[in-house]
Each structure stands twice: as structure tokens, then as C-alpha cells.
Coordinates of C-alpha atoms and ligand atoms in Angstrom, one line a residue:
X1 CA -36.9 43.9 -59.7
X2 CA -33.5 42.2 -60.4
X3 CA -33.3 38.8 -58.8
X4 CA -30.9 38.5 -55.8
X5 CA -28.7 36.0 -58.0
X6 CA -27.7 38.0 -61.0
X7 CA -29.6 37.1 -63.7
X8 CA -27.0 36.2 -66.1
X9 CA -27.9 32.6 -66.9
X10 CA -31.0 31.3 -68.7
X11 CA -31.7 28.3 -66.2
X12 CA -33.9 25.4 -66.6
X13 CA -36.7 25.2 -63.9
X14 CA -35.1 22.7 -62.1
X15 CA -33.2 22.3 -58.8
X16 CA -31.5 19.3 -57.6
X17 CA -30.8 17.9 -54.0
X18 CA -28.5 14.9 -54.4
X19 CA -26.8 12.8 -57.0
X20 CA -26.0 9.2 -57.4
X21 CA -23.5 8.1 -60.0
X22 CA -25.2 9.0 -63.4
X23 CA -28.3 10.2 -61.6
X24 CA -29.7 13.4 -60.1
X25 CA -32.8 13.9 -57.8
X26 CA -34.7 17.1 -57.9
X27 CA -36.6 18.6 -54.8
X28 CA -39.8 16.8 -55.9
X29 CA -38.0 13.4 -55.7
X30 CA -37.9 12.9 -59.6
X31 CA -35.0 11.2 -61.0
X32 CA -32.9 12.6 -64.1
X33 CA -30.4 10.6 -66.1
X34 CA -27.3 13.0 -66.2
X35 CA -25.9 13.1 -69.6
X36 CA -24.4 16.6 -69.3
X37 CA -22.3 15.9 -66.2
X38 CA -22.4 19.5 -65.1
X39 CA -20.9 20.3 -68.6
X40 CA -18.3 17.6 -68.5
X41 CA -17.2 18.1 -65.2
X42 CA -18.7 15.3 -63.1
X43 CA -16.3 12.9 -64.8
X44 CA -17.0 10.1 -62.1
X45 CA -20.6 10.9 -61.6
X46 CA -22.2 12.3 -58.4
X47 CA -21.2 11.4 -55.0
X48 CA -18.3 9.0 -55.8
X49 CA -17.9 7.0 -52.7
X50 CA -13.8 7.5 -53.2
X51 CA -14.1 11.3 -53.7
X52 CA -16.5 11.9 -50.8
X53 CA -14.0 10.2 -48.5
X54 CA -10.9 12.1 -50.0
X55 CA -12.9 15.2 -49.5
X56 CA -14.1 14.4 -46.1
X57 CA -10.8 13.0 -44.7
X58 CA -8.9 16.2 -45.9
X59 CA -12.0 18.6 -44.5
X60 CA -11.2 17.1 -41.2
X61 CA -7.5 17.9 -41.1
X62 CA -6.9 21.1 -43.3
X63 CA -8.7 23.4 -45.6
X64 CA -6.3 26.1 -46.6
X65 CA -2.9 27.4 -46.0
X66 CA -2.3 29.7 -48.7
X67 CA 0.8 29.3 -51.2
X68 CA 3.2 31.0 -48.7
X69 CA 3.9 27.4 -47.7
X70 CA 4.4 24.0 -49.3
X71 CA 1.2 22.2 -50.2
X72 CA 2.1 18.6 -50.2
X73 CA -1.3 17.9 -52.1
X74 CA 0.0 20.1 -54.9
X75 CA 3.4 18.1 -55.2
X76 CA 1.5 14.7 -55.3
X77 CA -0.8 15.8 -58.0
X78 CA 1.7 17.5 -60.1
X79 CA 3.9 14.4 -60.0
X80 CA 0.9 12.3 -61.1
X81 CA 0.0 14.7 -63.9
X82 CA 3.9 14.9 -65.2
X83 CA 4.3 11.1 -65.1
X84 CA 1.4 10.8 -67.4
X85 CA 1.7 14.0 -69.9
X86 CA 4.3 15.7 -72.0
X87 CA 4.5 18.2 -68.8
X88 CA 7.5 19.1 -66.5
X89 CA 5.9 21.4 -64.3
X90 CA 2.2 22.4 -63.3
X91 CA 0.6 25.6 -62.0
X92 CA -2.9 25.0 -60.1
X93 CA -5.8 27.3 -60.3
X94 CA -9.5 27.6 -59.5
X95 CA -11.0 27.6 -62.7
X96 CA -10.7 26.8 -66.4
X97 CA -10.4 30.4 -67.5
X98 CA -7.7 31.2 -64.9
X99 CA -5.8 28.2 -66.5
X100 CA -6.1 29.5 -69.8
X101 CA -4.9 33.0 -68.7
X102 CA -2.0 31.2 -67.0
X103 CA -0.8 29.9 -70.6
X104 CA -1.5 32.9 -72.3
X105 CA 0.7 34.9 -69.7
X106 CA 3.5 32.1 -69.7
X107 CA 3.6 32.1 -73.4
X108 CA 4.3 36.0 -73.5
X109 CA 7.0 35.3 -70.5
X110 CA 8.6 32.5 -72.5
X111 CA 9.2 35.0 -75.5
X112 CA 10.1 38.1 -73.3
X113 CA 12.7 35.7 -71.3
X114 CA 14.3 34.4 -74.5
X115 CA 14.9 37.8 -75.9
X116 CA 11.8 38.1 -78.3
X117 CA 9.7 40.5 -76.1
X118 CA 8.1 41.7 -79.8
X119 CA 6.2 38.3 -79.6
X120 CA 3.0 39.1 -77.6
X121 CA 0.0 37.8 -80.1
X122 CA -1.9 34.8 -80.2
X123 CA -3.4 33.0 -83.2
X124 CA -7.0 31.8 -82.1
X125 CA -9.9 30.0 -84.1
X126 CA -13.3 30.8 -84.9
X127 CA -15.9 28.8 -82.8
X128 CA -13.6 28.6 -79.9
X129 CA -14.1 29.1 -76.2
X130 CA -11.6 29.6 -73.7
X131 CA -13.4 31.3 -70.6
X132 CA -15.0 34.4 -69.5
X133 CA -12.2 36.7 -68.3
X134 CA -11.4 39.6 -70.4
X135 CA -8.6 38.1 -72.0
X136 CA -10.2 34.9 -72.6
X137 CA -13.3 36.3 -74.3
X138 CA -11.2 38.4 -76.4
X139 CA -9.2 35.1 -77.5
X140 CA -12.6 33.5 -78.7
X141 CA -13.6 37.0 -80.0
X142 CA -17.4 36.0 -80.5
X143 CA -19.9 38.7 -80.5
X144 CA -22.2 37.3 -77.6
X145 CA -19.2 36.8 -75.6
X146 CA -17.4 40.4 -76.1
X147 CA -20.7 42.7 -76.8
X148 CA -20.5 45.7 -74.4
X149 CA -17.5 44.6 -72.7
X150 CA -15.0 46.2 -74.8
X151 CA -12.4 47.5 -75.6
X152 CA -10.6 44.2 -75.8
X153 CA -7.0 43.4 -75.7
X154 CA -6.1 43.6 -79.5
X155 CA -3.6 40.9 -79.7
X156 CA -5.4 38.1 -80.8
X157 CA -5.6 36.9 -84.7
X158 CA -8.6 34.6 -85.2
X159 CA -8.7 32.1 -88.3
X160 CA -11.6 30.1 -89.3
X161 CA -11.7 26.5 -88.2
X162 CA -9.8 24.2 -90.7
X163 CA -8.4 26.8 -92.6
X164 CA -4.7 25.9 -93.0
X165 CA -3.8 28.7 -95.4
X166 CA -5.3 31.4 -93.2
X167 CA -3.4 29.9 -90.2
X168 CA -0.3 30.2 -92.1
X169 CA -0.8 33.8 -93.1
X170 CA -1.7 34.3 -89.6
X171 CA 1.5 33.6 -87.8
X172 CA 4.2 36.2 -88.2
X173 CA 7.2 37.4 -86.2
X174 CA 4.9 38.8 -83.3
X175 CA 3.0 35.7 -82.7
X176 CA 3.6 34.1 -79.3
X177 CA 1.3 31.1 -79.5
X178 CA -1.2 29.3 -81.3
X179 CA -4.3 28.3 -78.8
X180 CA -6.5 25.6 -80.0
X181 CA -8.8 23.0 -78.4
X182 CA -8.1 19.5 -79.9
X183 CA -12.0 19.2 -79.6
X184 CA -14.1 22.3 -79.6
X185 CA -16.7 22.1 -76.9
X186 CA -18.9 25.2 -77.0
X187 CA -18.5 25.7 -80.5
X188 CA -20.5 22.3 -81.3
X189 CA -18.1 19.1 -80.7
X190 CA -15.7 19.5 -83.5
X191 CA -12.8 17.5 -83.4
X192 CA -9.4 18.8 -85.1
X193 CA -8.2 15.9 -87.2
X194 CA -4.9 14.2 -86.0
X195 CA -3.1 15.1 -89.2
X196 CA -4.3 18.9 -88.5
X197 CA -2.8 19.0 -85.1
X198 CA 0.4 17.5 -86.5
X199 CA 0.7 20.1 -89.2
X200 CA -0.1 22.7 -86.7
X201 CA 3.0 21.5 -84.2
X202 CA 5.1 21.9 -87.4
X203 CA 4.1 25.3 -88.3
X204 CA 4.7 26.2 -84.6
X205 CA 8.1 24.5 -84.7
X206 CA 9.3 26.3 -87.9
X207 CA 8.1 29.7 -86.6
X208 CA 9.3 29.6 -83.1
X209 CA 5.8 29.8 -81.8
X210 CA 4.4 28.1 -78.8
X211 CA 1.4 25.6 -79.2
X212 CA -1.1 25.9 -76.4
X213 CA -3.9 23.3 -75.8
X214 CA -7.3 24.1 -74.4
X215 CA -8.3 20.7 -72.9
X216 CA -10.5 21.9 -70.1
X217 CA -13.4 20.2 -71.7
X218 CA -11.8 17.5 -73.8
X219 CA -9.3 16.3 -71.4
X220 CA -9.3 13.9 -68.3
X221 CA -10.5 10.9 -69.9
X222 CA -13.4 12.5 -71.9
X223 CA -12.3 11.0 -75.4
X224 CA -11.0 7.7 -74.0
X225 CA -7.4 9.0 -73.7
X226 CA -6.4 10.9 -70.7
X227 CA -5.9 13.8 -72.9
X228 CA -7.6 14.3 -76.3
X229 CA -4.4 15.5 -78.4
X230 CA -3.0 12.2 -77.5
X231 CA -4.8 10.8 -80.5
X232 CA -2.8 12.6 -82.7
X233 CA 0.8 11.5 -81.2
X234 CA 1.7 15.2 -80.8
X235 CA 2.3 17.5 -77.8
X236 CA 1.9 21.0 -76.8
X237 CA 4.0 23.3 -75.0
X238 CA 1.4 24.5 -72.5
X239 CA -1.9 23.1 -71.7
X240 CA -4.9 24.1 -69.8
X241 CA -7.1 21.5 -67.6
X242 CA -10.1 22.2 -65.7
X243 CA -13.6 20.6 -65.5
X244 CA -13.1 17.0 -65.1
X245 CA -10.3 17.2 -63.1
X246 CA -12.0 17.9 -59.7
X247 CA -15.0 15.7 -60.4
X248 CA -17.2 18.8 -59.2
X249 CA -14.6 20.4 -56.9
X250 CA -13.9 23.7 -58.5
X251 CA -9.9 23.3 -59.7
X252 CA -7.8 23.8 -62.7
X253 CA -4.3 23.4 -63.7
X254 CA -2.0 24.6 -66.5
X255 CA 0.8 22.2 -67.7
X256 CA 4.1 23.3 -69.4
X257 CA 7.4 21.8 -70.5
X258 CA 10.2 23.3 -68.7
X259 CA 11.3 25.2 -71.8
X260 CA 7.6 27.0 -71.8
X261 CA 7.9 27.6 -68.0
X262 CA 11.1 29.2 -68.3
X263 CA 10.0 32.6 -67.2
X264 CA 7.8 31.7 -64.8
X265 CA 10.0 32.4 -61.6
X266 CA 9.1 33.1 -57.8
X267 CA 6.8 36.0 -57.7
X268 CA 5.8 36.2 -61.5
X269 CA 2.3 34.6 -61.0
X270 CA 0.2 33.5 -58.3
X271 CA -3.3 32.9 -56.7
X272 CA -4.6 32.6 -53.3
X273 CA -6.8 29.8 -53.5
X274 CA -5.1 27.8 -56.3
X275 CA -3.8 24.1 -55.4
X276 CA -5.9 24.2 -52.1
X277 CA -5.4 21.3 -50.2
X278 CA -9.3 20.3 -50.4
X279 CA -9.1 20.8 -54.2
X280 CA -5.8 18.6 -54.4
X281 CA -7.3 15.9 -52.3
X282 CA -10.2 15.5 -54.6
X283 CA -8.3 15.9 -58.0
X284 CA -5.7 13.6 -57.0
X285 CA -8.2 11.0 -56.1
X286 CA -9.7 11.6 -59.8
X287 CA -6.2 11.2 -61.3
X288 CA -5.6 7.8 -59.4
X289 CA -8.7 6.7 -60.4
X290 CA -8.5 7.7 -64.1
X291 CA -4.9 6.0 -64.5
X292 CA -6.0 2.6 -63.0
X293 CA -5.8 -0.2 -65.5
X294 CA -8.9 -0.4 -67.3
X295 CA -10.6 2.9 -66.8
X296 CA -10.0 4.5 -70.3
X297 CA -10.7 1.0 -71.9
X298 CA -14.2 1.5 -70.1
X299 CA -14.4 4.9 -71.7
X300 CA -13.9 3.6 -75.3
X301 CA -15.9 0.6 -74.9
X302 CA -19.4 2.5 -73.7
X303 CA -18.6 5.2 -75.9
X304 CA -18.6 2.9 -78.9
X305 CA -22.2 1.6 -77.6
X306 CA -23.3 4.9 -77.4
X307 CA -22.3 6.4 -80.5
X308 CA -24.0 3.4 -82.4
X309 CA -27.0 3.8 -80.5
X310 CA -27.1 7.4 -81.6
X311 CA -26.4 6.7 -85.2
X312 CA -29.6 4.6 -85.1
X313 CA -31.4 7.4 -83.7
X314 CA -30.3 9.9 -86.3
X315 CA -31.2 7.4 -89.1
X316 CA -34.6 6.7 -87.5
X317 CA -35.4 10.4 -87.1
X318 CA -33.9 12.5 -90.0
X319 CA -36.3 15.3 -89.2
X320 CA -34.8 15.8 -86.2
X321 CA -31.2 14.9 -86.3
X322 CA -28.5 15.2 -88.9
X323 CA -25.4 13.5 -87.7
X324 CA -23.4 12.5 -84.8
X325 CA -20.1 13.9 -84.2
X326 CA -17.1 13.9 -81.7
X327 CA -14.8 11.7 -79.9
X328 CA -15.4 9.1 -77.1
X329 CA -18.1 10.2 -74.5
X330 CA -17.7 13.9 -75.9
X331 CA -20.4 13.6 -78.6
X332 CA -22.7 16.1 -80.2
X333 CA -25.7 15.4 -82.1
X334 CA -26.1 18.1 -85.2
X335 CA -29.7 18.8 -85.1
X336 CA -32.5 19.9 -87.7
X337 CA -34.9 21.2 -85.2
X338 CA -33.7 23.7 -82.8
X339 CA -31.1 22.3 -80.4
X340 CA -32.9 23.7 -77.5
X341 CA -36.3 22.0 -78.3
X342 CA -34.2 18.6 -78.2
X343 CA -32.6 19.4 -74.8
X344 CA -36.1 20.7 -73.4
X345 CA -37.7 17.6 -74.5
X346 CA -35.3 15.2 -73.3
X347 CA -35.5 17.2 -69.9
X348 CA -39.2 16.7 -69.6
X349 CA -38.2 12.8 -70.2
X350 CA -35.9 12.7 -67.5
X351 CA -32.7 13.2 -69.5
X352 CA -30.2 16.0 -69.2
X353 CA -28.1 17.3 -72.2
X354 CA -26.4 20.5 -72.9
X355 CA -26.7 22.9 -76.0
X356 CA -23.8 23.9 -78.0
X357 CA -22.9 26.4 -80.9
X358 CA -23.9 25.2 -84.4
X359 CA -27.1 23.9 -83.4
X360 CA -25.8 21.0 -81.7
X361 CA -26.7 19.1 -78.6
X362 CA -23.9 17.8 -76.5
X363 CA -23.8 14.4 -74.9
X364 CA -21.5 14.4 -71.8
X365 CA -22.2 11.6 -69.7
X366 CA -19.8 10.8 -66.6
X367 CA -17.1 8.4 -67.6
X368 CA -18.6 5.8 -65.3
X369 CA -21.6 5.0 -67.1
X370 CA -22.6 1.4 -68.0
X371 CA -24.9 -0.3 -70.7
X372 CA -28.1 -0.1 -68.9
X373 CA -27.7 3.7 -68.3
X374 CA -27.2 4.2 -72.2
X375 CA -29.9 2.0 -73.0
X376 CA -32.0 3.9 -70.7
X377 CA -30.8 7.2 -72.1
X378 CA -31.3 6.3 -76.0
X379 CA -35.0 5.3 -74.9
X380 CA -35.8 8.8 -73.5
X381 CA -33.8 10.5 -76.4
X382 CA -36.0 8.4 -78.8
X383 CA -39.1 9.5 -76.9
X384 CA -38.1 13.0 -77.2
X385 CA -37.3 12.8 -80.8
X386 CA -40.8 11.3 -81.5
X387 CA -42.7 13.9 -79.8
X388 CA -40.6 16.6 -81.8
X389 CA -41.6 14.7 -85.3
X390 CA -45.2 15.0 -84.3
X391 CA -44.7 18.9 -83.9
X392 CA -45.3 19.1 -80.3
X393 CA -42.6 21.5 -78.9
X394 CA -41.4 21.2 -75.3
X395 CA -42.2 24.1 -72.8
Ligands
PLP401 C1 -15.4 25.5 -69.5 C2 -14.4 26.0 -70.3 C3 -13.4 26.8 -70.4 C4 -13.8 27.8 -69.1 O1 -13.8 27.2 -67.8 P1 -14.1 27.9 -66.4 O2 -13.9 26.8 -65.4 O3 -15.6 28.1 -66.9 O4 -13.6 28.9 -66.4 C5 -12.3 27.0 -71.2 N1 -12.3 26.4 -72.3 C6 -13.1 25.3 -72.5 C7 -12.7 24.6 -73.9 C8 -14.0 25.0 -71.9 O5 -14.8 24.1 -72.2

């Protein structure tokens, strides 16, 4: 008999009752060090007092009004985002996939608005992930995402990751935009070199094509900058944001330059919940904390220590791990043993990690971690690696 909750997830046999900072406590009272952060969502850890206060305060006053009216929280958060990014305007969504859909729609609208309605195609990359709506699974195109859900929209030209010639060849007179994650997340923590992002920006400019960044996973402080593309010095025309921006409250956004958003006039796009006062109260608080002096410096400092520790583990356990990659607190351990064995073995030792493509284990702790928690996580991961070496597989 089918389970009451539709069985689309392969869930670990754990259920949590509460969280405190970087820790999760399950229904048996066991404590887990959370180095997955709900897949890069709980950027400020669990039950951050300032977020609890922002949410409770808003909950007592007003939950929802719809976008038929002005929502002051949207205006406040949009201004904060604009002040700290390339963007001139922001549309709020409930999720990452919707933010990506918004970017794709806005890119087509831009071209039709500017007299090039034939520009409807998108160049995307192998190994990418942009969400689970019909349009976003078609964008990524991986078999495991699209199998059985076809026919897919036939407007995506996928090129191998890092193949500049294939990329050039894929851009044509019908291309609306190039879509890329500055650091691939689900694909296995694969950063795009700054030089490549610069080259991509030039290529797009030369061909009158928009550049869309998916910073849903790598944005919001994860790499030690507010957004990962800042390391490259170039800017997109459109960008999707979600995950960390709500710190655990479901919210996303897509950001645009004034030029790129030219066609997005009243009535062209909408959502009932997007930019709801509860979401705005929490996300504004997340932004305020991240832009405060010292926050991103903290991310860079602790990520250096974590990375060094992981390099040490790789050197000590060459039969389990191959190398460390990533940026800031978006790190990946490329494994020699099956990545799920590492994830399961770490979980049995009270350390939560997240698997990714290319046999990688993702390490995505809350951005507020301190040295003591890094040391503890490294001890637990060391124990997991040692047990895998001795051939004892996790359940
Ligand atoms: C998680 C993710 C998405 C999808 O976000 P949802 O909130 O699950 O819809 C899209 N792109 C990237 C890079 C992601 O990591």
C-alpha cells in the first residue's frame, strides 16, 4: 500500500524534534551535528533567536494580504537586495524553482519586448540543477529528472561543463539567455572558474544574449561573498535566489537589472503567496545579519579551517576520499567509496551530510559554525572514514 506521504524521497530513518544552532535533536533525544543545513537552507542555523523573534512578531500582526496590495516587507527586502547586488528590481517567489522559472520567463519577455521574439532558446550546462518544475527539469535535462515526464519543452541547448567551444557553437540567433550555477550544487560542488564567468559575460554581450545565474544554492553568503559570482567581478542580467535567503522559511526571489526586466509590467507575472509578510520579515532579518560587518569574514575564516581539516582527512584516508573542492562553506568531498556509504556512516556517528552527483559528499554547515563544531565534525568524519576502511559498511 502506498504511504500516506507520497513516496518520492529516499528518506533517512530519522526525525527531528528541535534544533539549536548547528545541532539537531531527534525524537530519541540524540544530537546530530548538522553539516547539511537542510541543503544549504539553514544559513543561520536552527532557531536563531533574531529569526524566531522576526517571525513571531510578524505572526502576531499580519500573515497574508496577497499582492493586490502593497507589502511593505517586500519593499524593504527588495531595497536591501538592490543595495548589495547588481540588481535594480526583485520579484519574490516561494521556492527556488519558481525563481528560476521567473528568470526564464523574464529573459524571453525581454527579447520579445525588444523586437526579437525569435530569441526563445536557452543554453544550459550538463550536470546542472535548476529545480523540479517542467521548465526547470527540461533546463537541466538529466535522465533521472525527466524520465517519464516528457514531452519536455524543446528550447534548451545543453553543453558539456567547461567546454568553451561547444558553448560558443550553441549560442545562435534564437538564443535568449545562458543559464549557469556559478558553483554547481547538486551536480557535485563544481565551481566555475572566475575566468570562465568573465568569458561567458563577454560572449553573451557580443551576441545580445542575457546571462542568468542560478545562485539558489551558492548564494547568500555560502562562499564567503554575499553571492558567489562576486568572486569573478562580473554580473548577470538575471539571478535566482532561494534556500539560504529564508534561513528555513520558504522564500525565493529573482533579481534583474532594469534593462532585463523591461517587459515585466503589471499583469505579466504573479504569485499568490510570493513575498508574503511572514517570509519577508524572516528574509529581511537574514539579509540584515549577513550584511552586518564581520559576517562574511567569519564565513571565510571558518571555511579556511574546515577545508584544511578536510584536506588532512583526505590525505589520511586515500582509500575513502579523493579530494576536496568548492568555495567557502560550500565544500564537496569527492569519494572513492560510494558517497552514500560516507553519508550513512557519518550519520551513524551523529554528523549529517548531503550526497551530490559525481560521487561527492556535500559539506554545507550553517554559516554561523565555530571552530569547536568544525573540530567535532572532523572527528566524527574521521571515525566514519576509519570504519569504511575496515570494510564495515553503514546500514
Ligand atoms: C535547490 C535548488 C533549486 C530548486 O530550488 P527549490 O526551492 O527546491 O525549488 C534550483 N537551483 C539550484 C542550484 C538549487 O540548489
